[in-house]
Short mmCIF file of N, CA and C in Angstrom, two decimals:
data_model
loop_
_atom_site.label_atom_id
_atom_site.label_comp_id
_atom_site.label_asym_id
_atom_site.label_seq_id
_atom_site.Cartn_x
_atom_site.Cartn_y
_atom_site.Cartn_z
N MET A 1 2.57 130.76 37.62
CA MET A 1 3.04 132.02 38.16
C MET A 1 4.43 132.33 37.60
N ILE A 2 4.60 133.51 37.10
CA ILE A 2 5.92 133.96 36.65
C ILE A 2 6.69 134.36 37.89
N ARG A 3 7.92 133.91 37.96
CA ARG A 3 8.73 134.19 39.15
C ARG A 3 10.18 134.44 38.75
N LYS A 4 10.92 135.00 39.69
CA LYS A 4 12.35 135.20 39.51
C LYS A 4 13.01 133.82 39.48
N ALA A 5 13.91 133.61 38.53
CA ALA A 5 14.59 132.33 38.38
C ALA A 5 15.65 132.16 39.47
N THR A 6 15.96 130.90 39.75
CA THR A 6 17.02 130.55 40.69
C THR A 6 18.02 129.65 39.97
N ALA A 7 19.10 129.33 40.65
CA ALA A 7 20.11 128.45 40.07
C ALA A 7 19.51 127.10 39.66
N ALA A 8 18.47 126.66 40.34
CA ALA A 8 17.82 125.39 40.02
C ALA A 8 17.12 125.42 38.65
N ASP A 9 16.88 126.59 38.09
CA ASP A 9 16.22 126.72 36.80
C ASP A 9 17.18 126.73 35.61
N ILE A 10 18.46 126.88 35.87
CA ILE A 10 19.42 127.10 34.78
C ILE A 10 19.45 125.95 33.78
N ASP A 11 19.43 124.71 34.25
CA ASP A 11 19.43 123.57 33.31
C ASP A 11 18.22 123.63 32.38
N ALA A 12 17.05 123.93 32.92
CA ALA A 12 15.83 124.00 32.12
C ALA A 12 15.88 125.16 31.13
N ILE A 13 16.42 126.29 31.55
CA ILE A 13 16.54 127.44 30.65
C ILE A 13 17.48 127.10 29.50
N GLU A 14 18.63 126.53 29.83
CA GLU A 14 19.58 126.12 28.78
C GLU A 14 18.93 125.11 27.84
N ALA A 15 18.19 124.16 28.37
CA ALA A 15 17.51 123.16 27.53
C ALA A 15 16.50 123.83 26.60
N SER A 16 15.81 124.87 27.08
CA SER A 16 14.84 125.57 26.23
C SER A 16 15.54 126.29 25.08
N TYR A 17 16.71 126.88 25.36
CA TYR A 17 17.47 127.50 24.28
C TYR A 17 17.87 126.45 23.25
N ASN A 18 18.36 125.30 23.74
CA ASN A 18 18.80 124.23 22.83
C ASN A 18 17.64 123.66 22.03
N GLU A 19 16.47 123.55 22.65
CA GLU A 19 15.28 123.09 21.92
C GLU A 19 14.95 124.05 20.79
N LEU A 20 15.02 125.34 21.08
CA LEU A 20 14.75 126.33 20.04
C LEU A 20 15.77 126.24 18.92
N PHE A 21 17.06 126.12 19.26
CA PHE A 21 18.10 126.01 18.23
C PHE A 21 17.88 124.77 17.35
N GLU A 22 17.53 123.64 17.96
CA GLU A 22 17.28 122.42 17.19
C GLU A 22 16.08 122.60 16.28
N HIS A 23 15.04 123.21 16.79
CA HIS A 23 13.85 123.49 15.98
C HIS A 23 14.22 124.38 14.78
N GLU A 24 15.01 125.40 15.03
CA GLU A 24 15.41 126.30 13.94
C GLU A 24 16.35 125.60 12.95
N ARG A 25 17.17 124.69 13.43
CA ARG A 25 18.05 123.95 12.53
C ARG A 25 17.20 123.12 11.56
N ARG A 26 16.14 122.52 12.06
CA ARG A 26 15.28 121.68 11.23
C ARG A 26 14.30 122.47 10.37
N ASN A 27 13.84 123.61 10.86
CA ASN A 27 12.72 124.32 10.22
C ASN A 27 13.05 125.71 9.70
N GLY A 28 14.27 126.15 9.87
CA GLY A 28 14.62 127.51 9.49
C GLY A 28 14.56 128.42 10.70
N SER A 29 15.38 129.43 10.68
CA SER A 29 15.51 130.31 11.84
C SER A 29 14.61 131.53 11.72
N LEU A 30 13.94 131.84 12.82
CA LEU A 30 13.17 133.07 12.93
C LEU A 30 13.87 134.07 13.84
N THR A 31 14.92 133.63 14.50
CA THR A 31 15.63 134.51 15.42
C THR A 31 16.97 134.91 14.82
N GLN A 32 17.63 135.79 15.50
CA GLN A 32 19.01 136.15 15.15
C GLN A 32 19.97 135.52 16.14
N TRP A 33 19.47 134.58 16.93
CA TRP A 33 20.30 133.91 17.92
C TRP A 33 21.21 132.90 17.23
N ILE A 34 22.39 132.69 17.80
CA ILE A 34 23.38 131.77 17.23
C ILE A 34 23.79 130.79 18.32
N GLN A 35 23.56 129.51 18.07
CA GLN A 35 23.89 128.50 19.06
C GLN A 35 25.37 128.56 19.39
N GLY A 36 25.67 128.51 20.67
CA GLY A 36 27.05 128.60 21.14
C GLY A 36 27.53 130.03 21.35
N LEU A 37 26.76 131.00 20.82
CA LEU A 37 27.13 132.40 20.96
C LEU A 37 26.12 133.15 21.84
N TYR A 38 24.85 133.08 21.47
CA TYR A 38 23.80 133.75 22.25
C TYR A 38 22.45 133.20 21.85
N PRO A 39 21.64 132.86 22.83
CA PRO A 39 21.93 132.78 24.25
C PRO A 39 22.56 131.43 24.61
N THR A 40 23.26 131.42 25.68
CA THR A 40 23.96 130.23 26.16
C THR A 40 23.63 129.99 27.63
N ARG A 41 24.18 128.94 28.17
CA ARG A 41 24.03 128.67 29.60
C ARG A 41 24.55 129.87 30.40
N ALA A 42 25.65 130.47 29.95
CA ALA A 42 26.21 131.63 30.65
C ALA A 42 25.23 132.80 30.65
N THR A 43 24.43 132.94 29.58
CA THR A 43 23.39 133.97 29.54
C THR A 43 22.41 133.75 30.68
N ALA A 44 21.96 132.50 30.82
CA ALA A 44 21.02 132.16 31.89
C ALA A 44 21.66 132.35 33.26
N GLU A 45 22.88 131.89 33.42
CA GLU A 45 23.58 132.03 34.71
C GLU A 45 23.72 133.49 35.10
N GLY A 46 24.12 134.33 34.14
CA GLY A 46 24.27 135.75 34.43
C GLY A 46 22.95 136.39 34.82
N GLY A 47 21.87 136.04 34.10
CA GLY A 47 20.56 136.58 34.42
C GLY A 47 20.10 136.19 35.81
N VAL A 48 20.37 134.94 36.18
CA VAL A 48 20.00 134.47 37.52
C VAL A 48 20.86 135.17 38.57
N GLU A 49 22.15 135.24 38.35
CA GLU A 49 23.06 135.88 39.32
C GLU A 49 22.70 137.34 39.58
N ARG A 50 22.28 138.04 38.53
CA ARG A 50 21.93 139.45 38.67
C ARG A 50 20.49 139.64 39.17
N GLY A 51 19.72 138.55 39.28
CA GLY A 51 18.33 138.65 39.70
C GLY A 51 17.42 139.22 38.63
N GLU A 52 17.78 139.03 37.36
CA GLU A 52 17.04 139.60 36.24
C GLU A 52 16.31 138.56 35.39
N MET A 53 16.51 137.28 35.66
CA MET A 53 15.89 136.21 34.87
C MET A 53 14.56 135.83 35.51
N TYR A 54 13.52 135.74 34.67
CA TYR A 54 12.20 135.34 35.11
C TYR A 54 11.76 134.12 34.32
N VAL A 55 11.02 133.23 34.98
CA VAL A 55 10.60 131.97 34.37
C VAL A 55 9.13 131.73 34.62
N TYR A 56 8.56 130.90 33.75
CA TYR A 56 7.17 130.45 33.89
C TYR A 56 7.14 128.96 33.57
N TYR A 57 6.54 128.18 34.45
CA TYR A 57 6.43 126.73 34.28
C TYR A 57 4.98 126.32 34.10
N ILE A 58 4.78 125.28 33.32
CA ILE A 58 3.49 124.60 33.20
C ILE A 58 3.75 123.13 33.52
N ASP A 59 3.07 122.63 34.52
CA ASP A 59 3.23 121.22 34.92
C ASP A 59 4.70 120.83 35.06
N ASP A 60 5.46 121.60 35.77
CA ASP A 60 6.87 121.33 36.06
C ASP A 60 7.77 121.37 34.83
N LYS A 61 7.29 121.91 33.70
CA LYS A 61 8.13 122.07 32.50
C LYS A 61 8.29 123.56 32.24
N LEU A 62 9.53 123.99 32.00
CA LEU A 62 9.76 125.39 31.70
C LEU A 62 9.01 125.76 30.42
N ALA A 63 8.16 126.76 30.52
CA ALA A 63 7.33 127.19 29.40
C ALA A 63 7.83 128.49 28.78
N ALA A 64 8.54 129.31 29.56
CA ALA A 64 9.04 130.59 29.04
C ALA A 64 10.06 131.16 30.02
N SER A 65 10.98 131.95 29.47
CA SER A 65 11.96 132.65 30.29
C SER A 65 12.31 133.97 29.62
N MET A 66 12.78 134.91 30.42
CA MET A 66 13.22 136.20 29.88
C MET A 66 14.08 136.91 30.92
N ILE A 67 14.86 137.84 30.43
CA ILE A 67 15.66 138.71 31.29
C ILE A 67 15.04 140.10 31.22
N LEU A 68 14.82 140.72 32.37
CA LEU A 68 14.30 142.09 32.46
C LEU A 68 15.30 142.96 33.18
N ASN A 69 15.70 144.05 32.54
CA ASN A 69 16.60 145.01 33.19
C ASN A 69 16.55 146.34 32.44
N SER A 70 17.38 147.25 32.83
CA SER A 70 17.44 148.57 32.18
C SER A 70 18.63 148.70 31.24
N HIS A 71 19.31 147.60 30.97
CA HIS A 71 20.49 147.65 30.10
C HIS A 71 20.07 147.67 28.63
N GLN A 72 20.51 148.70 27.94
CA GLN A 72 20.27 148.80 26.51
C GLN A 72 21.56 148.45 25.78
N PRO A 73 21.53 147.44 24.89
CA PRO A 73 22.72 147.14 24.11
C PRO A 73 23.17 148.37 23.33
N ALA A 74 24.44 148.44 23.00
CA ALA A 74 25.01 149.61 22.32
C ALA A 74 24.23 149.99 21.07
N GLU A 75 23.78 148.98 20.30
CA GLU A 75 23.08 149.29 19.05
C GLU A 75 21.74 149.99 19.29
N TYR A 76 21.17 149.87 20.48
CA TYR A 76 19.90 150.54 20.77
C TYR A 76 20.06 152.06 20.77
N TYR A 77 21.25 152.55 21.09
CA TYR A 77 21.46 154.00 21.14
C TYR A 77 21.46 154.63 19.75
N ASP A 78 21.59 153.82 18.70
CA ASP A 78 21.57 154.34 17.33
C ASP A 78 20.17 154.33 16.73
N ILE A 79 19.21 153.78 17.43
CA ILE A 79 17.84 153.67 16.91
C ILE A 79 17.08 154.95 17.22
N PRO A 80 16.37 155.50 16.23
CA PRO A 80 15.58 156.72 16.48
C PRO A 80 14.26 156.36 17.16
N TRP A 81 14.31 156.14 18.47
CA TRP A 81 13.14 155.73 19.23
C TRP A 81 12.04 156.77 19.19
N VAL A 82 10.83 156.33 19.30
CA VAL A 82 9.69 157.22 19.37
C VAL A 82 9.76 158.04 20.66
N TYR A 83 10.17 157.39 21.76
CA TYR A 83 10.26 158.05 23.05
C TYR A 83 11.70 158.00 23.54
N ASP A 84 12.32 159.16 23.69
CA ASP A 84 13.67 159.20 24.24
C ASP A 84 13.59 159.01 25.75
N ALA A 85 14.53 158.25 26.27
CA ALA A 85 14.54 158.01 27.71
C ALA A 85 15.93 157.56 28.13
N SER A 86 16.32 157.91 29.33
CA SER A 86 17.60 157.47 29.87
C SER A 86 17.48 156.01 30.31
N ASP A 87 18.62 155.37 30.56
CA ASP A 87 18.61 153.98 31.02
C ASP A 87 17.76 153.81 32.28
N GLU A 88 17.78 154.79 33.15
CA GLU A 88 17.04 154.70 34.41
C GLU A 88 15.53 154.71 34.19
N GLU A 89 15.09 155.22 33.05
CA GLU A 89 13.66 155.31 32.76
C GLU A 89 13.13 154.14 31.93
N VAL A 90 14.01 153.21 31.56
CA VAL A 90 13.68 152.17 30.59
C VAL A 90 13.71 150.78 31.23
N MET A 91 12.77 149.94 30.81
CA MET A 91 12.82 148.51 31.11
C MET A 91 12.96 147.80 29.76
N VAL A 92 13.90 146.87 29.69
CA VAL A 92 14.18 146.17 28.44
C VAL A 92 13.92 144.68 28.62
N ILE A 93 13.20 144.08 27.68
CA ILE A 93 13.01 142.64 27.65
C ILE A 93 14.13 142.05 26.81
N HIS A 94 14.91 141.14 27.40
CA HIS A 94 15.98 140.44 26.68
C HIS A 94 15.69 138.94 26.69
N THR A 95 16.10 138.26 25.66
CA THR A 95 16.17 136.80 25.62
C THR A 95 14.85 136.15 26.01
N LEU A 96 13.75 136.70 25.53
CA LEU A 96 12.45 136.07 25.76
C LEU A 96 12.41 134.78 24.95
N CYS A 97 12.28 133.65 25.63
CA CYS A 97 12.31 132.36 24.96
C CYS A 97 11.12 131.51 25.39
N VAL A 98 10.35 131.09 24.41
CA VAL A 98 9.31 130.09 24.61
C VAL A 98 9.74 128.89 23.79
N PRO A 99 10.08 127.76 24.43
CA PRO A 99 10.52 126.61 23.66
C PRO A 99 9.43 126.17 22.68
N PRO A 100 9.81 125.70 21.49
CA PRO A 100 8.82 125.31 20.49
C PRO A 100 7.77 124.33 21.00
N SER A 101 8.13 123.45 21.92
CA SER A 101 7.16 122.49 22.45
C SER A 101 6.08 123.17 23.28
N MET A 102 6.28 124.43 23.65
CA MET A 102 5.31 125.17 24.45
C MET A 102 4.66 126.31 23.66
N SER A 103 4.98 126.42 22.38
CA SER A 103 4.48 127.56 21.60
C SER A 103 2.99 127.42 21.30
N GLY A 104 2.39 128.52 20.87
CA GLY A 104 1.00 128.53 20.50
C GLY A 104 0.03 128.63 21.67
N ARG A 105 0.53 128.97 22.84
CA ARG A 105 -0.31 129.04 24.04
C ARG A 105 -0.44 130.47 24.57
N GLY A 106 0.10 131.44 23.85
CA GLY A 106 0.03 132.82 24.32
C GLY A 106 1.05 133.14 25.40
N LEU A 107 2.08 132.31 25.53
CA LEU A 107 3.04 132.51 26.61
C LEU A 107 3.92 133.73 26.41
N GLY A 108 4.27 134.04 25.16
CA GLY A 108 5.04 135.26 24.91
C GLY A 108 4.24 136.49 25.32
N THR A 109 2.98 136.50 24.98
CA THR A 109 2.11 137.61 25.36
C THR A 109 1.99 137.69 26.88
N LEU A 110 1.87 136.54 27.54
CA LEU A 110 1.82 136.51 28.99
C LEU A 110 3.08 137.12 29.60
N MET A 111 4.24 136.76 29.06
CA MET A 111 5.51 137.27 29.60
C MET A 111 5.63 138.78 29.36
N VAL A 112 5.20 139.25 28.19
CA VAL A 112 5.26 140.69 27.91
C VAL A 112 4.30 141.44 28.84
N GLY A 113 3.14 140.87 29.09
CA GLY A 113 2.20 141.49 30.03
C GLY A 113 2.81 141.60 31.43
N PHE A 114 3.49 140.54 31.86
CA PHE A 114 4.18 140.59 33.15
C PHE A 114 5.25 141.68 33.15
N ALA A 115 6.04 141.72 32.07
CA ALA A 115 7.11 142.72 31.97
C ALA A 115 6.55 144.13 32.02
N THR A 116 5.42 144.34 31.37
CA THR A 116 4.78 145.66 31.39
C THR A 116 4.39 146.05 32.80
N GLY A 117 3.74 145.15 33.52
CA GLY A 117 3.37 145.43 34.90
C GLY A 117 4.58 145.64 35.79
N PHE A 118 5.61 144.85 35.57
CA PHE A 118 6.86 144.97 36.32
C PHE A 118 7.48 146.35 36.08
N ALA A 119 7.50 146.77 34.81
CA ALA A 119 8.08 148.08 34.47
C ALA A 119 7.29 149.21 35.13
N LEU A 120 5.97 149.13 35.06
CA LEU A 120 5.16 150.17 35.69
C LEU A 120 5.38 150.19 37.19
N GLY A 121 5.45 149.02 37.80
CA GLY A 121 5.68 148.93 39.24
C GLY A 121 7.03 149.46 39.66
N ALA A 122 8.01 149.37 38.75
CA ALA A 122 9.36 149.86 39.04
C ALA A 122 9.51 151.34 38.69
N GLY A 123 8.42 151.98 38.26
CA GLY A 123 8.47 153.40 37.94
C GLY A 123 9.12 153.74 36.61
N LYS A 124 9.22 152.76 35.73
CA LYS A 124 9.80 153.01 34.40
C LYS A 124 8.77 153.70 33.54
N ARG A 125 9.23 154.50 32.58
CA ARG A 125 8.29 155.17 31.69
C ARG A 125 8.34 154.68 30.26
N VAL A 126 9.33 153.83 29.94
CA VAL A 126 9.44 153.30 28.58
C VAL A 126 9.80 151.83 28.64
N MET A 127 9.17 151.03 27.78
CA MET A 127 9.46 149.59 27.66
C MET A 127 10.06 149.35 26.28
N LEU A 128 11.16 148.64 26.23
CA LEU A 128 11.78 148.26 24.96
C LEU A 128 11.71 146.75 24.83
N ALA A 129 11.30 146.28 23.67
CA ALA A 129 11.28 144.84 23.40
C ALA A 129 11.78 144.62 21.99
N ALA A 130 12.79 143.81 21.85
CA ALA A 130 13.34 143.52 20.54
C ALA A 130 12.82 142.20 20.02
N HIS A 131 12.75 142.06 18.71
CA HIS A 131 12.36 140.82 18.05
C HIS A 131 11.01 140.35 18.53
N MET A 132 10.02 141.21 18.40
CA MET A 132 8.70 140.87 18.91
C MET A 132 8.06 139.73 18.17
N ASP A 133 8.62 139.33 17.00
CA ASP A 133 8.05 138.18 16.31
C ASP A 133 8.25 136.91 17.12
N HIS A 134 9.10 136.91 18.11
CA HIS A 134 9.31 135.73 18.94
C HIS A 134 8.19 135.53 19.93
N ILE A 135 7.32 136.50 20.11
CA ILE A 135 6.28 136.36 21.12
C ILE A 135 4.91 136.14 20.49
N GLY A 136 4.88 135.62 19.29
CA GLY A 136 3.62 135.20 18.71
C GLY A 136 3.04 136.13 17.67
N PHE A 137 3.71 137.19 17.35
CA PHE A 137 3.25 138.04 16.26
C PHE A 137 4.44 138.70 15.61
N ILE A 138 4.23 139.18 14.40
CA ILE A 138 5.30 139.85 13.68
C ILE A 138 4.96 141.33 13.65
N ALA A 139 5.84 142.14 14.18
CA ALA A 139 5.61 143.58 14.19
C ALA A 139 6.55 144.25 13.21
N THR A 140 5.99 145.00 12.28
CA THR A 140 6.81 145.75 11.34
C THR A 140 6.32 147.18 11.33
N ARG A 141 7.14 148.09 10.87
CA ARG A 141 6.67 149.48 10.81
C ARG A 141 5.93 149.71 9.51
N THR A 142 5.29 150.84 9.42
CA THR A 142 4.48 151.14 8.25
C THR A 142 5.31 151.16 6.98
N SER A 143 6.50 151.73 7.03
CA SER A 143 7.36 151.78 5.86
C SER A 143 8.66 151.05 6.16
N PRO A 144 8.87 149.86 5.59
CA PRO A 144 10.11 149.13 5.86
C PRO A 144 11.32 149.93 5.40
N PRO A 145 12.48 149.65 6.03
CA PRO A 145 13.70 150.34 5.62
C PRO A 145 13.98 150.11 4.14
N SER A 146 14.63 151.05 3.52
CA SER A 146 14.99 150.93 2.11
C SER A 146 15.72 149.63 1.85
N GLY A 147 15.29 148.90 0.82
CA GLY A 147 15.95 147.65 0.47
C GLY A 147 15.46 146.45 1.25
N SER A 148 14.55 146.66 2.21
CA SER A 148 14.06 145.56 3.02
C SER A 148 13.15 144.66 2.21
N THR A 149 13.17 143.37 2.53
CA THR A 149 12.27 142.43 1.87
C THR A 149 11.08 142.11 2.76
N ARG A 150 11.02 142.70 3.95
CA ARG A 150 9.91 142.44 4.87
C ARG A 150 8.65 143.16 4.42
N SER A 151 7.53 142.56 4.72
CA SER A 151 6.24 143.16 4.42
C SER A 151 6.01 144.36 5.34
N SER A 152 5.19 145.29 4.89
CA SER A 152 4.85 146.41 5.75
C SER A 152 3.59 146.13 6.56
N ALA A 153 3.01 144.96 6.36
CA ALA A 153 1.80 144.60 7.12
C ALA A 153 2.17 144.17 8.53
N THR A 154 1.22 144.26 9.40
CA THR A 154 1.39 143.79 10.78
C THR A 154 0.42 142.65 11.00
N ALA A 155 0.92 141.49 11.38
CA ALA A 155 0.08 140.32 11.63
C ALA A 155 -0.19 140.18 13.12
N TRP A 156 -1.45 140.06 13.50
CA TRP A 156 -1.84 139.95 14.90
C TRP A 156 -2.74 138.74 15.07
N PRO A 157 -2.29 137.69 15.73
CA PRO A 157 -3.21 136.59 16.02
C PRO A 157 -4.36 137.09 16.88
N ALA A 158 -5.52 136.51 16.72
CA ALA A 158 -6.71 136.96 17.45
C ALA A 158 -6.49 136.96 18.96
N ALA A 159 -5.75 135.99 19.46
CA ALA A 159 -5.57 135.89 20.91
C ALA A 159 -4.79 137.06 21.49
N THR A 160 -3.98 137.72 20.69
CA THR A 160 -3.18 138.80 21.24
C THR A 160 -3.75 140.18 20.91
N THR A 161 -4.79 140.23 20.09
CA THR A 161 -5.29 141.51 19.63
C THR A 161 -5.71 142.43 20.77
N ALA A 162 -6.55 141.98 21.65
CA ALA A 162 -7.08 142.86 22.70
C ALA A 162 -5.99 143.37 23.61
N CYS A 163 -5.11 142.50 24.03
CA CYS A 163 -4.07 142.88 24.99
C CYS A 163 -2.94 143.64 24.31
N THR A 164 -2.53 143.21 23.15
CA THR A 164 -1.30 143.71 22.58
C THR A 164 -1.49 144.92 21.67
N ARG A 165 -2.45 144.88 20.79
CA ARG A 165 -2.61 145.96 19.84
C ARG A 165 -2.84 147.28 20.55
N ALA A 166 -3.56 147.26 21.65
CA ALA A 166 -3.88 148.50 22.37
C ALA A 166 -2.69 149.06 23.13
N SER A 167 -1.72 148.23 23.45
CA SER A 167 -0.68 148.71 24.35
C SER A 167 0.72 148.76 23.76
N TRP A 168 0.93 148.31 22.55
CA TRP A 168 2.27 148.30 21.96
C TRP A 168 2.27 148.96 20.60
N THR A 169 3.27 149.79 20.35
CA THR A 169 3.45 150.39 19.05
C THR A 169 4.55 149.62 18.33
N PRO A 170 4.19 148.81 17.33
CA PRO A 170 5.23 148.03 16.66
C PRO A 170 6.17 148.91 15.84
N ARG A 171 7.41 148.57 15.84
CA ARG A 171 8.43 149.18 15.00
C ARG A 171 9.22 148.05 14.38
N TRP A 172 10.12 148.35 13.52
CA TRP A 172 10.85 147.31 12.80
C TRP A 172 11.60 146.42 13.78
N TYR A 173 10.98 145.38 14.23
CA TYR A 173 11.52 144.40 15.16
C TYR A 173 11.88 144.97 16.52
N ILE A 174 11.63 146.22 16.74
CA ILE A 174 11.91 146.77 18.06
C ILE A 174 10.77 147.71 18.41
N SER A 175 10.25 147.58 19.60
CA SER A 175 9.14 148.41 20.03
C SER A 175 9.58 149.25 21.21
N ASN A 176 9.03 150.44 21.29
CA ASN A 176 9.34 151.38 22.36
C ASN A 176 8.01 151.99 22.76
N THR A 177 7.56 151.72 23.95
CA THR A 177 6.26 152.17 24.43
C THR A 177 6.46 153.06 25.65
N CYS A 178 5.74 154.17 25.66
CA CYS A 178 5.83 155.11 26.77
C CYS A 178 4.65 154.88 27.70
N PHE A 179 4.91 154.91 29.01
CA PHE A 179 3.87 154.72 30.00
C PHE A 179 3.49 156.04 30.64
N ASP A 180 2.21 156.21 30.85
CA ASP A 180 1.72 157.25 31.73
C ASP A 180 1.48 156.52 33.04
N SER A 181 2.20 156.88 34.09
CA SER A 181 2.18 156.09 35.33
C SER A 181 0.79 155.97 35.94
N ALA A 182 -0.13 156.83 35.57
CA ALA A 182 -1.48 156.76 36.13
C ALA A 182 -2.41 155.92 35.28
N LYS A 183 -1.97 155.47 34.10
CA LYS A 183 -2.84 154.77 33.16
C LYS A 183 -2.13 153.54 32.61
N ALA A 184 -2.80 152.88 31.70
CA ALA A 184 -2.19 151.76 30.98
C ALA A 184 -1.13 152.31 30.04
N PRO A 185 -0.27 151.45 29.48
CA PRO A 185 0.75 151.92 28.53
C PRO A 185 0.11 152.71 27.39
N VAL A 186 0.79 153.74 26.97
CA VAL A 186 0.31 154.53 25.84
C VAL A 186 1.38 154.52 24.76
N SER A 187 0.95 154.65 23.53
CA SER A 187 1.92 154.67 22.44
C SER A 187 1.41 155.64 21.38
N ASN A 188 2.31 155.98 20.48
CA ASN A 188 1.84 156.89 19.42
C ASN A 188 1.61 156.12 18.16
#
């Protein structure tokens, strides 16, 4: 069961960040996270204090965590989103982390599904998720930015196809999906 995190979860959340950093040190980085800068224990503490951190455990081991709120980082305001929306209309997924020891189980997709339901339940009309490659697939837009070395293809593991392809419009590492409150998420 995905639940709101408490102070008792902070050590496990911090350990999951450190596990990811160690994995990236050994195998190369897929994130833009920087150990000691972001995310840190203070990131987890702040998320818990604000009531925005959510966790999922498997057999008493932290399997995934994320922060859900309406805060858009300053750089988000410069992005030409498909759907314009005020902060009050937006739910943002931050710091979605699945430790490498728990990867390959569809946990990122599970957390995004929870976030989608949470956003709809809170009356939000747009969901923003950055760095969607951290949740088990790589999302790119049809035409990469000029000078980009990224492929324009979109890779979808079979396990996420039914749930994810129908409900998310991938963009260059950032997705913006509009909800019709009477239906499932819609995208263009």
